[in-house]
Coordinates of C-alpha atoms in Angstrom, one line a residue:
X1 CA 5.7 -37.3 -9.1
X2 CA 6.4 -36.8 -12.6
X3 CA 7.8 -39.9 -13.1
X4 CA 4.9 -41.7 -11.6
X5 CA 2.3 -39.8 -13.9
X6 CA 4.2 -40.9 -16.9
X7 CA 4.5 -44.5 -15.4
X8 CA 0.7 -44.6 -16.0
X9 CA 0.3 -42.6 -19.3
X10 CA -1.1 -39.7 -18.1
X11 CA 0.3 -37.9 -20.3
X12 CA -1.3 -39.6 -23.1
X13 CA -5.2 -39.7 -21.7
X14 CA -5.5 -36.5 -19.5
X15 CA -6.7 -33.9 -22.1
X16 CA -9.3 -35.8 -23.5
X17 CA -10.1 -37.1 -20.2
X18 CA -10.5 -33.8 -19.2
X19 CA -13.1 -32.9 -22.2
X20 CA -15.2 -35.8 -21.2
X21 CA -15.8 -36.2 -17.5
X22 CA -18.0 -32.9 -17.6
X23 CA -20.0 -34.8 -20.6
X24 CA -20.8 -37.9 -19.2
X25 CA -21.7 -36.3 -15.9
X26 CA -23.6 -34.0 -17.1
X27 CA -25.6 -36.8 -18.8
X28 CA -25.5 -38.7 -16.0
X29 CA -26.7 -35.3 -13.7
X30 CA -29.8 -35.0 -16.3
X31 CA -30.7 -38.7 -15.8
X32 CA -30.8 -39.0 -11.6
X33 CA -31.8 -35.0 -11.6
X34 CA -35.5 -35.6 -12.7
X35 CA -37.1 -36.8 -9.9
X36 CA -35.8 -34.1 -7.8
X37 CA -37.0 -31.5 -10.2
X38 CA -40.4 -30.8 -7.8
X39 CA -37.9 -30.8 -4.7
X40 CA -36.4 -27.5 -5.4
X41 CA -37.0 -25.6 -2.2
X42 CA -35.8 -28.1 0.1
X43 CA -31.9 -28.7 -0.1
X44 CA -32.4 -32.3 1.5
X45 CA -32.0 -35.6 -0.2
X46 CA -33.3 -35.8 -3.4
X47 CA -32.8 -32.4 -4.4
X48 CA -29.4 -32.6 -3.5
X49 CA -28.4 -35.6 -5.9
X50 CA -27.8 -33.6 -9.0
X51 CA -25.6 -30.6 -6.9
X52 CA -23.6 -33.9 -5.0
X53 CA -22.8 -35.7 -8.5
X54 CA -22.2 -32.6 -10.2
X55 CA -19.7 -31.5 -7.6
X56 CA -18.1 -34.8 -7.3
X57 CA -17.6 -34.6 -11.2
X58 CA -15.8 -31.1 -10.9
X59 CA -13.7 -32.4 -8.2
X60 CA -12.4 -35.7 -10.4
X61 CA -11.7 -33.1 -12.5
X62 CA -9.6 -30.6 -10.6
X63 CA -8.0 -33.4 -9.2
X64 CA -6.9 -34.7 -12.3
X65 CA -6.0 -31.9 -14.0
X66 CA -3.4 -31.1 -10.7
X67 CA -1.2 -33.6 -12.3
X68 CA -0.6 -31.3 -15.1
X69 CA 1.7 -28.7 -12.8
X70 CA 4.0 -31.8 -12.5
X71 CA 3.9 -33.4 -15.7
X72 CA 4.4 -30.4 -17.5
X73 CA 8.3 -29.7 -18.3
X74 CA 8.5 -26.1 -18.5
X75 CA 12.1 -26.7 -19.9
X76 CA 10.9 -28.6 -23.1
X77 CA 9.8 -26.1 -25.8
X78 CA 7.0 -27.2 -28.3
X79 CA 3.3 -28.7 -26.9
X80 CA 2.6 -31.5 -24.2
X81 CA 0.6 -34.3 -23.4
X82 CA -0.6 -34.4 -27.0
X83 CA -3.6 -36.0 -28.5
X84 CA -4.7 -36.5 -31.8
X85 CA -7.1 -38.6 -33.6
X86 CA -8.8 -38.2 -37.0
X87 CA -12.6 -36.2 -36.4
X88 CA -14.1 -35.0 -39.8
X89 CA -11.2 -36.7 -42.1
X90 CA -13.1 -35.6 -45.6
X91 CA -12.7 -31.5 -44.2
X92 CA -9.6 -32.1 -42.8
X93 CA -10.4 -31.4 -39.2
X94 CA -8.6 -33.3 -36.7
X95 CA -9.1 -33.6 -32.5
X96 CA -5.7 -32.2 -31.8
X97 CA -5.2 -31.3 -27.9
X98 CA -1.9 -30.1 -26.4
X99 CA -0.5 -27.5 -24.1
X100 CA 2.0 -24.6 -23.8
X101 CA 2.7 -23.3 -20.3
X102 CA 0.0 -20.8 -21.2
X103 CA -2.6 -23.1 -22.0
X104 CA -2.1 -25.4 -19.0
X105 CA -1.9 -22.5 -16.1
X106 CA -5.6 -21.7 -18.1
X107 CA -6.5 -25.4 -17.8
X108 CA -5.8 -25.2 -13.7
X109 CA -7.6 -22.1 -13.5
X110 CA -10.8 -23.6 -15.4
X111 CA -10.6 -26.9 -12.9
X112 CA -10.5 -24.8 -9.7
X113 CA -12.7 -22.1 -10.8
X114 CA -15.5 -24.4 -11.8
X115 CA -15.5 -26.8 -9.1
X116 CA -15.5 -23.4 -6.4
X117 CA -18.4 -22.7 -8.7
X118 CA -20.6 -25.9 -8.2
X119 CA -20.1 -25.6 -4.4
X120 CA -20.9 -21.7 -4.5
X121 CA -24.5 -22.4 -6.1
X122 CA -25.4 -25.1 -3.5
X123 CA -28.0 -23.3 -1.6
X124 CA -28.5 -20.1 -5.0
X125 CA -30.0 -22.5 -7.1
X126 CA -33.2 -23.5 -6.1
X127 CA -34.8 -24.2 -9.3
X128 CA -34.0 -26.8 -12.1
X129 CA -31.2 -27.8 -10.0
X130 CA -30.1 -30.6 -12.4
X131 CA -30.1 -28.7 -15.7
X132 CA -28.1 -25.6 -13.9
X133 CA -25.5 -28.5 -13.2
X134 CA -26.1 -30.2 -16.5
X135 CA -25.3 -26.6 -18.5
X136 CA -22.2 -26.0 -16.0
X137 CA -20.4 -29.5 -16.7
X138 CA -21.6 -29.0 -20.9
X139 CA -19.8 -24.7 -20.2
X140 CA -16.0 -26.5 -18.7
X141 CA -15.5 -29.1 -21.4
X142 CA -16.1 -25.9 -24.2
X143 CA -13.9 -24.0 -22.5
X144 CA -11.0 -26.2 -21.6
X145 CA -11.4 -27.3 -25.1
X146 CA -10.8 -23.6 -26.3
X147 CA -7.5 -23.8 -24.2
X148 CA -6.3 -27.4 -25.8
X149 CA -7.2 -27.0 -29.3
X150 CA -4.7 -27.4 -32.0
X151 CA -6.7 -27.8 -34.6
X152 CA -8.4 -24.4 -35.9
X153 CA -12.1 -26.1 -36.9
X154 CA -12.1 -27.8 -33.3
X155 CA -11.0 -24.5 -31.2
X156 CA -14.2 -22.9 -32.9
X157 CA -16.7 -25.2 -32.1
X158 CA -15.4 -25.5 -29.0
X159 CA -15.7 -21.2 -28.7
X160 CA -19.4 -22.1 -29.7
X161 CA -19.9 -25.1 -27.7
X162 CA -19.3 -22.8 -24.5
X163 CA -21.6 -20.0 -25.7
X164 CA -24.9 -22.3 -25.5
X165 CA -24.8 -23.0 -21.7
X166 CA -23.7 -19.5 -20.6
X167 CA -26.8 -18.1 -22.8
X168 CA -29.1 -20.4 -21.0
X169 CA -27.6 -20.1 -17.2
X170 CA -28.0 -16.1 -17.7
X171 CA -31.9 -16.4 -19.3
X172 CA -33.3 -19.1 -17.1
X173 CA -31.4 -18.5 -13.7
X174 CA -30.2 -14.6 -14.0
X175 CA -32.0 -11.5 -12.6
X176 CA -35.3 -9.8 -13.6
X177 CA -33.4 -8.2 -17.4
X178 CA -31.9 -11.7 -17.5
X179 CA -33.5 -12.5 -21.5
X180 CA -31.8 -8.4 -22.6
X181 CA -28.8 -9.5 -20.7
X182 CA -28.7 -12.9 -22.5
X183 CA -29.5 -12.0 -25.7
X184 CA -27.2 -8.9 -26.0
X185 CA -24.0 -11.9 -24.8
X186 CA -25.5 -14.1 -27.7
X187 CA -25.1 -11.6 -30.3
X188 CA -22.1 -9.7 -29.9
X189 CA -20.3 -13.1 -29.0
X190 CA -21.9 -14.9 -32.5
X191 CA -21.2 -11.9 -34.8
X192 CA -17.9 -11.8 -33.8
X193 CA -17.7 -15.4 -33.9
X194 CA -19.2 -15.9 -37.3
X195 CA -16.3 -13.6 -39.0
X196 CA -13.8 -15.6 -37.2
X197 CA -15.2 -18.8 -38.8
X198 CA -14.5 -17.0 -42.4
X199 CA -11.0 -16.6 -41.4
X200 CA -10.5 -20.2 -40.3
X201 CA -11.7 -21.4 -43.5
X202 CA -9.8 -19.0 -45.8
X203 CA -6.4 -20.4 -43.6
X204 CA -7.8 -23.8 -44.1
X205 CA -7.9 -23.6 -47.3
X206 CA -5.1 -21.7 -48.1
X207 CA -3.0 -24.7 -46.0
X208 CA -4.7 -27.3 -48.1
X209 CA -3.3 -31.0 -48.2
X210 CA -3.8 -34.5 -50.1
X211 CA -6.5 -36.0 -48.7
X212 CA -5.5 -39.6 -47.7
X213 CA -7.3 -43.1 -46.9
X214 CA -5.9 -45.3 -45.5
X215 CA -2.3 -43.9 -46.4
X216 CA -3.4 -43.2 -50.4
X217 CA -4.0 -40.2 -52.1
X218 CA -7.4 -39.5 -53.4
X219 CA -7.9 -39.2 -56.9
X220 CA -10.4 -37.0 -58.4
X221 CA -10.4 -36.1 -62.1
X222 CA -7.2 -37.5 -62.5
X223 CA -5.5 -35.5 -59.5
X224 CA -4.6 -35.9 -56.5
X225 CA -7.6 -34.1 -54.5
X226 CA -6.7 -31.2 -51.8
X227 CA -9.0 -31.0 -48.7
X228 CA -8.4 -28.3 -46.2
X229 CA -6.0 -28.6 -43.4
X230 CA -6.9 -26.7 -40.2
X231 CA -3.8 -27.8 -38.0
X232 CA -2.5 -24.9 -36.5
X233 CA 1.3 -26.1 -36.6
X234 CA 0.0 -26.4 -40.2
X235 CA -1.3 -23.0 -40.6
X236 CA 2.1 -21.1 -38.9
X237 CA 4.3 -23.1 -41.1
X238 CA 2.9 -22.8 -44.6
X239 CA 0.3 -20.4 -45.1
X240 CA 2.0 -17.0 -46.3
X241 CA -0.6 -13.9 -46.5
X242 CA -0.8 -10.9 -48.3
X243 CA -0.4 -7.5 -46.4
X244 CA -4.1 -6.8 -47.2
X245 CA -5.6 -10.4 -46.9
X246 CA -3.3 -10.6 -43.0
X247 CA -5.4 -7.5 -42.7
X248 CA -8.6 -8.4 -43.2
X249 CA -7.9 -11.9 -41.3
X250 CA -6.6 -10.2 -38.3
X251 CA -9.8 -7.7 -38.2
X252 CA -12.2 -10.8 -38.3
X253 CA -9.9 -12.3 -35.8
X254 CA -10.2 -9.6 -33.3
X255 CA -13.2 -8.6 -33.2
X256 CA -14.1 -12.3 -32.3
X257 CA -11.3 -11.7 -29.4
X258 CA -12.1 -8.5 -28.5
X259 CA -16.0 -8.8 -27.5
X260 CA -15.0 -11.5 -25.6
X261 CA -11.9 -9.9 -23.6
X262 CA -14.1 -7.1 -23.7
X263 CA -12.1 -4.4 -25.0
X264 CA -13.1 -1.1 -24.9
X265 CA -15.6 -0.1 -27.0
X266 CA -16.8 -3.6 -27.4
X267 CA -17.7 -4.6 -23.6
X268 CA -21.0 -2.9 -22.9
X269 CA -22.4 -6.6 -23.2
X270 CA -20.6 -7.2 -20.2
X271 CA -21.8 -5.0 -16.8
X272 CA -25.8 -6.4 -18.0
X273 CA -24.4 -10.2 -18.4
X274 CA -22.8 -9.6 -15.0
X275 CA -25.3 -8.1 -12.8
X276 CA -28.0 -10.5 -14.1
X277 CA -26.3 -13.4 -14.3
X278 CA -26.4 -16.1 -11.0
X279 CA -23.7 -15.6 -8.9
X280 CA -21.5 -18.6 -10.4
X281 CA -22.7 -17.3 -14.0
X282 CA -20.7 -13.9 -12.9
X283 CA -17.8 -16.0 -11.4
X284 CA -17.6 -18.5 -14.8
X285 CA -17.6 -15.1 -17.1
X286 CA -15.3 -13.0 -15.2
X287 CA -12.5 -15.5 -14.1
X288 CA -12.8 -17.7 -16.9
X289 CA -14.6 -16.6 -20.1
X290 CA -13.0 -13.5 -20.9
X291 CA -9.7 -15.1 -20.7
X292 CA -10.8 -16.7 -23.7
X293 CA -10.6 -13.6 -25.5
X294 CA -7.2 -13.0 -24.1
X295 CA -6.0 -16.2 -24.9
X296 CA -7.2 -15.8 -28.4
X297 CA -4.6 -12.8 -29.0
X298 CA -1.9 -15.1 -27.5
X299 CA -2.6 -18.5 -29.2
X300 CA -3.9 -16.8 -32.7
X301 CA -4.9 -13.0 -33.9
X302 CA -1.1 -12.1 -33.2
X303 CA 0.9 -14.8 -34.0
X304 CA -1.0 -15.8 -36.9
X305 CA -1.0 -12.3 -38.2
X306 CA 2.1 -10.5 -37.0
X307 CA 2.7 -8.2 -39.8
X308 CA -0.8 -6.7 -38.8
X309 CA -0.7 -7.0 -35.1
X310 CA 3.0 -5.4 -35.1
X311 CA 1.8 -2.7 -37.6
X312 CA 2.4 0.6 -36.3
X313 CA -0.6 2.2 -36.6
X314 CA -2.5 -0.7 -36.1
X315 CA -0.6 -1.7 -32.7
X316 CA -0.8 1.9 -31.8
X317 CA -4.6 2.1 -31.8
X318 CA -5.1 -1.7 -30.5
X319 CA -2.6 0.1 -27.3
X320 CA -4.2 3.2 -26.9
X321 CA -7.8 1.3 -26.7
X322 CA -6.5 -0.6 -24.3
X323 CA -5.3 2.1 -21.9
X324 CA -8.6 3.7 -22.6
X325 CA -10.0 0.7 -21.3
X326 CA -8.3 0.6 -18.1
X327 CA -8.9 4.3 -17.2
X328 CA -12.5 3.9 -18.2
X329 CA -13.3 0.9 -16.5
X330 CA -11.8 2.4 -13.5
X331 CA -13.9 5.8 -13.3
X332 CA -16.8 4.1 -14.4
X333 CA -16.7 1.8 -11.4
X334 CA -16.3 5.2 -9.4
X335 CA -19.9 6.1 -9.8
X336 CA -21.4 2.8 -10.2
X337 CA -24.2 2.5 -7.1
X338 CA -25.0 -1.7 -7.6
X339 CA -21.7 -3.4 -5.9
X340 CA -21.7 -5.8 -8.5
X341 CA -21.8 -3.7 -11.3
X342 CA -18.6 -1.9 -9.8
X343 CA -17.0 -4.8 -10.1
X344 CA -18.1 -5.9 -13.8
X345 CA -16.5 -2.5 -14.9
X346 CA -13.5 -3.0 -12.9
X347 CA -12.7 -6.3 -14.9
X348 CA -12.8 -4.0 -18.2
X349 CA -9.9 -1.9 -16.4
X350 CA -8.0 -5.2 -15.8
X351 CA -8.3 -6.8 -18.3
X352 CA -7.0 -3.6 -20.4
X353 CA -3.7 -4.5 -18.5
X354 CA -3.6 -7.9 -20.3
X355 CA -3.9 -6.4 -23.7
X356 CA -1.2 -3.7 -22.6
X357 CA 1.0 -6.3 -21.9
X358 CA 0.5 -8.1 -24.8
X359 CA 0.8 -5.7 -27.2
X360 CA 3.3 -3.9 -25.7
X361 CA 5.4 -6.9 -26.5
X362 CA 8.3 -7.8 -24.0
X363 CA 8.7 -10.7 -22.3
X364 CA 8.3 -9.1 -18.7
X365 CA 4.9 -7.2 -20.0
X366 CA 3.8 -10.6 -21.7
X367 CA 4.5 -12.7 -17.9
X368 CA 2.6 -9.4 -16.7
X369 CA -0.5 -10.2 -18.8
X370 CA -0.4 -13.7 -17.8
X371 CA -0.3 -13.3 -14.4
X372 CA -3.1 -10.5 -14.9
X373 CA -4.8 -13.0 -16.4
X374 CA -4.9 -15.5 -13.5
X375 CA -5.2 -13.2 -10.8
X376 CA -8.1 -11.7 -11.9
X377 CA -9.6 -14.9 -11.9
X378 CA -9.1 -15.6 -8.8
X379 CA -9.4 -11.6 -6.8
X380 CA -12.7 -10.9 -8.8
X381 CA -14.0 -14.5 -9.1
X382 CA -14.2 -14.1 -4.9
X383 CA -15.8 -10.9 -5.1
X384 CA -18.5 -12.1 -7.0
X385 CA -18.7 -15.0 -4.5
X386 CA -19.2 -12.4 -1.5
X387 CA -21.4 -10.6 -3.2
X388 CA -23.3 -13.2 -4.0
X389 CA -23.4 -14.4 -0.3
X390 CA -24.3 -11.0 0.7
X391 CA -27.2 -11.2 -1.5
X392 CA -28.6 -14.3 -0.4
X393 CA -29.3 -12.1 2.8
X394 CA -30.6 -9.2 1.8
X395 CA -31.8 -9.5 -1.6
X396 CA -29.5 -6.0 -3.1
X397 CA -26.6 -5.6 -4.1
X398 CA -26.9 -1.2 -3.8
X399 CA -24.2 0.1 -1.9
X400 CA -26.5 2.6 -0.2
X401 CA -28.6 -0.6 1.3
X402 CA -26.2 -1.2 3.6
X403 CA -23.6 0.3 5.9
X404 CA -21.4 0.0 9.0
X405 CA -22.0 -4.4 9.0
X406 CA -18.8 -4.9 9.7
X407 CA -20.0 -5.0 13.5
X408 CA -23.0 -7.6 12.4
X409 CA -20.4 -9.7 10.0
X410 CA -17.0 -9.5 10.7
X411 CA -15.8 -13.0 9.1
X412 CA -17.6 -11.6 5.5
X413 CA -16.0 -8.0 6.2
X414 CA -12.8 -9.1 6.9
X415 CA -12.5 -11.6 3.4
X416 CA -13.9 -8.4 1.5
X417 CA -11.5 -6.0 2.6
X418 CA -8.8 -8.4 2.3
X419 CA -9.8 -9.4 -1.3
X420 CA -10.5 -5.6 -2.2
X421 CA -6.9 -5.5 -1.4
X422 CA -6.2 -7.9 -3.5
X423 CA -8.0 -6.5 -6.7
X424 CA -6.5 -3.5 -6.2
X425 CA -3.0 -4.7 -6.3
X426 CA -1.9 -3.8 -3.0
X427 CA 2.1 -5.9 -2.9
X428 CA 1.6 -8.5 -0.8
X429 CA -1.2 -9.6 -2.8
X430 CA -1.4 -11.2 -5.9
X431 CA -2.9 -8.5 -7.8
X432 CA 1.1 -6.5 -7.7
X433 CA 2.5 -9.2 -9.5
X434 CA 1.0 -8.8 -12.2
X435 CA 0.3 -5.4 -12.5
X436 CA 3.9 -4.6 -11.9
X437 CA 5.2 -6.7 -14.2
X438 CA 3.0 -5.5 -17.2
X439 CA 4.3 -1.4 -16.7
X440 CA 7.3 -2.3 -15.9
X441 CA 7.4 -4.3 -19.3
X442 CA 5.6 -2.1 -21.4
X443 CA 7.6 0.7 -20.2
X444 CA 9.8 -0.2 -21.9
X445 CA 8.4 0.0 -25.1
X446 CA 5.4 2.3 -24.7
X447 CA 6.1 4.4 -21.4
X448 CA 3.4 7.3 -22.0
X449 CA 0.8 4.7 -22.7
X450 CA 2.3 2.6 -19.4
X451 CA 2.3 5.8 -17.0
X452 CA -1.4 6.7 -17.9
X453 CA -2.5 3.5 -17.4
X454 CA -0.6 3.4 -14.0
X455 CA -2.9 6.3 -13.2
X456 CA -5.8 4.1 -12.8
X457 CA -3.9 1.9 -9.8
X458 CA -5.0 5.3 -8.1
X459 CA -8.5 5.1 -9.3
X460 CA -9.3 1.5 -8.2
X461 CA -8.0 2.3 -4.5
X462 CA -10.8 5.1 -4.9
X463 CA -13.5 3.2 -5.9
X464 CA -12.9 -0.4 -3.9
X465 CA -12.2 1.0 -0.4
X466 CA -14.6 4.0 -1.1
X467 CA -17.3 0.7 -1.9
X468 CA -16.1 -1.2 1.3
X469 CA -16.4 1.9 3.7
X470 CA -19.8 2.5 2.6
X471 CA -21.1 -0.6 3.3
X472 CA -18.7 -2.0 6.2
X473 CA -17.9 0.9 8.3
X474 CA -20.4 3.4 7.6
X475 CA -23.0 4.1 10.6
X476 CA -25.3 1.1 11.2
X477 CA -28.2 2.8 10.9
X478 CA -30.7 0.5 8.4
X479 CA -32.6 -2.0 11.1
X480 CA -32.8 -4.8 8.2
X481 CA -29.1 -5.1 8.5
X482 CA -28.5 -5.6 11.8
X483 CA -29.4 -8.9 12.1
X484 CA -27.4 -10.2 9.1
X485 CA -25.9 -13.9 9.7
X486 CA -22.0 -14.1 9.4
X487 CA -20.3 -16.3 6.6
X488 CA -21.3 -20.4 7.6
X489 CA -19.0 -23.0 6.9
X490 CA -19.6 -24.2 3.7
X491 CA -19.2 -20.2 2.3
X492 CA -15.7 -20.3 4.9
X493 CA -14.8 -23.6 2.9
X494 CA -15.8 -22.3 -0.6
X495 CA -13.4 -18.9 0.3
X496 CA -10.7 -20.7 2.2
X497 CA -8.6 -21.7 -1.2
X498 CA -9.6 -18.4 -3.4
X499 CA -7.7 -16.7 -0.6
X500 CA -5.3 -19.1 0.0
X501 CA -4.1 -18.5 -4.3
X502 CA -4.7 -14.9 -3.5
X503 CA -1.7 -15.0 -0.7
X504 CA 0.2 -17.3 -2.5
X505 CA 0.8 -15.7 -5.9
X506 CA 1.1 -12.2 -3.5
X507 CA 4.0 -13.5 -1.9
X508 CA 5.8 -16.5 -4.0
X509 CA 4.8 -16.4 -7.5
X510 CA 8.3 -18.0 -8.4
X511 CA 6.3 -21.3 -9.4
X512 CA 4.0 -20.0 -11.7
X513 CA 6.3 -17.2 -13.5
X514 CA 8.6 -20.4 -14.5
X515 CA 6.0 -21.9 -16.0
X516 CA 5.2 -18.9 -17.9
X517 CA 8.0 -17.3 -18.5
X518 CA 9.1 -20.4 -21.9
X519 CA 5.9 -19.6 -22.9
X520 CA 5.8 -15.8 -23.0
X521 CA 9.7 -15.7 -24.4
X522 CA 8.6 -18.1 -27.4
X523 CA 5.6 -16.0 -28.1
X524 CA 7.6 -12.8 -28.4
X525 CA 10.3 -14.6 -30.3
X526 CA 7.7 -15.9 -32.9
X527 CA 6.0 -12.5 -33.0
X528 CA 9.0 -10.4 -33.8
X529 CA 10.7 -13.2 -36.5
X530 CA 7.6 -13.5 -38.1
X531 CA 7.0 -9.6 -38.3
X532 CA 10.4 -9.3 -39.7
X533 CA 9.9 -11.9 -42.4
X534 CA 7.1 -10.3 -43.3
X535 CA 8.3 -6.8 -43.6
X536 CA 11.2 -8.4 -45.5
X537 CA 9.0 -10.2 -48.3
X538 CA 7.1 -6.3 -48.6
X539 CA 10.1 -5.3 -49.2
X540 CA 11.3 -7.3 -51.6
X541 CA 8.1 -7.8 -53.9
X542 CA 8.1 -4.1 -54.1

């Protein structure tokens, strides 16, 4: 296979392929969606044209991007299936795209997630179909092109690009607080954004370059003139920082990374963007978008700026937020009554195991995070999916509403058990794998911090299968609910391959971790010799 897909240059088109099938069908969604606009009730032909183009988009796209698990050589160290072509040549900026083993298991997860998403809102969205669809395809090319960028101007509009449509899918399609749930994800995600823009620019410049046409230097004033050079090879090679300015960088740097993860005590954006969101607004933010944060730490706050990441204190309070994190998250889902709200908090308790294993720094707690990373995606992305179905039915989502269904629905109550399972990490599942590797790893390195975050693997079993008995086994004593349809076949269809990753990862994750595993050693290796020449040079200017 791998030799076909070179054969025919895939290598050499895919990214930017990728970037722009969402963009010219979302165009093309906006143009054949407008006479169905006054059709919104009735899911029959016209109103259906902009959901069947925009799912036939997402699935060119996923089908493409499958090529990358073959074309991809884990064995060859540096980035793959690059692209690069001059953008903004006077600033510098360049559209450079390429992949690590990180960025392309993101890639895969963004394809599949997104086109599970466009099915999911089939029958949800009965209103402005074609701009829903439109905002969707515009939301995957931002955040694929977070993933690809290699270039540190294109990464941030590409952060920004993503912003926009999530904004508008949570105000126009979310809940009744949808405008306070959108407006508190616009803020906390620009400030943090805007400081991260300073720190782009200050590398930019501080990597500056000749600025060229045509192969000659520029002359101005009689010199050659220096244009900034935001190239992220560029940036790692050349710039050298100051203890305080790596400081102050790496501050502006994560706080941009860690409202998006959301860390603890930055995430109270996200329970109110959760619950008000549409159901595939909740899937796209908590499978997808707060990877972005993660992925930040791995791809620049701590391998730009290891001397700061790696400083004690610094990497001790960054740790102990993140453990913080996890047992909050997990308690706090303990008491929450709205079953979707549970499940918002529960992503700030996993996704403190991905900064755990980052910063805890070995390779086995770095695979850990990575896997986290993925199966959260998929374990919580199907959550949100069944709760979204369940909704459709009964218009709640409070746990008290409901109780002992399990005899109305037993296709929907066996998937949620099964994918509670899964979220809670039960081995077997794909939620373990990850967990386990992470304490384990960090263990190693930080075992008081690992065993108290261990504790909340205790707490989740409390609060997911305390959830499901409430409202699957309980006594059947509401009337409403006993009339409930089961699960139909394009919801069976649209669960069929989250659970089919879910057993997959659970009980062969071989595939994936070999991906990974270049990938995590190099970022370690680069973390820890870059650390150590910095903690050198301090030593010698002294």
């Amino acid at each position: 296979m791998r030799e076909f897909l070179l054969s025919v240059g895939y290598d050499r088109w895919i990214l930017p392929a990728l970037l722009l099938i969402p963009l010219l069908a979302a165009l093309a969604v906006m143009a054949g969606g407008r006479a169905a606009e006054g059709e919104d009730e009735v899911l029959t032909g016209a109103a259906n044209r902009p959901r069947a183009l925009a799912t036939a988009a997402f699935a060119l796209e996923f089908v493409l991007s499958i090529g990358l698990w073959w074309a991809f050589d884990p064995a060859v160290s540096g980035w793959q299936q690059v692209f690069d072509l001059r953008w903004i040549p006077s600033w510098g900026v360049r559209f450079t795209l390429g992949l690590d083993g990180i960025a392309m298991m993101m890639v895969l997860l963004t394809t599949f997630i997104m086109l599970l998403a466009s099915v999911g809102s089939w029958t949800s969205i009965r209103q402005k179909a074609s701009s829903y669809y439109a905002l969707l395809l515009v939301l995957t090319t931002g955040m694929l092109g977070v993933f690809m960028a290699l270039d540190l101007f294109l990464f941030y509009a590409m952060w920004e690009v993503m912003l926009i449509p999530m904004y508008f899918i949570v105000g126009i399609w979310g809940g009744q607080r949808r405008i306070y749930a959108s407006l508190k994800f616009f803020i906390y995600t620009m400030l943090g954004s805007l400081l991260m823009l300073v720190g782009i620019i200050y590398l930019g410049l501080a990597a500056r370059q000749p600025h060229l046409v045509n192969g000659a230097p520029v002359m101005l004033n009689g010199a050659v003139e220096m244009i900034p050079n935001f190239s992220y090879d560029a940036i790692m090679a050349q710039v050298q920082l100051t203890p305080q300015a790596g400081m102050w960088l790496f501050g502006a740097f994560f706080l941009a990374f860690a409202v998006k993860v959301p860390m603890f005590p930055f995430h109270t954006w996200l329970p109110d963007a959760h619950v008000e969101a549409p159901t595939a607004g909740s899937v796209v933010l908590a499978a997808i978008m707060l990877k972005l944060g993660t992925f930040g730490f791995l791809r620049l706050a701590v391998p730009l700026f290891p001397a700061a990441a790696m400083n004690p204190t610094i990497r001790g309070l960054v740790l102990t937020l993140a453990v913080i994190g996890i047992v909050y998250g997990a308690l706090v889902s303990l008491v929450q009554p709205d079953f979707k709200k549970l499940v918002a908090y529960s992503s700030v308790s996993h996704l403190g195991f991905v900064m755990l294993g980052i910063f805890a720094l070995t390779v086995q707690s770095v695979q850990g995070a990575l896997m986290v990373m993925i199966n959260h995606g998929l374990s919580t992305g199907a959550l949100f999916f069944l709760i979204g179905m369940i909704y459709e039915r009964r218009h709640t989502r409070l746990i008290s509403a409901y109780g002992g269904i399990a005899r109305v629905v037993p296709l929907f109550s066996a998937i949620l058990v099964f994918v509670s399972l899964s979220s809670i990490g039960v081995p077997g599942t794909n939620g373990f794998v990850g967990e386990f590797l992470v304490l384990l790893g960090a263990y190693r390195t930080y075992p008081v911090l690992a065993v108290i975050g261990a504790t909340s693997v205790i707490i989740a079993a409390a609060y997911m299968l305390w959830a499901v008995q409430r409202i699957l086994f309980n006594p059947l004593d509401k009337p409403e609910n006993e009339h409930i349809p089961d699960m139909n076949r394009r919801e069976l269809l649209l669960m069929a391959p989250l659970l089919a990753g879910i057993i997959w990862l659970g009980v062969y994750p071989a595939p994936v971790l070999r991906r990974l595993q270049p990938a995590a050693e190099n970022f370690v290796r680069i973390v820890e010799s870059r650390s150590a020449m910095s903690s050198t040079a301090m030593r010698g200017g002294r």
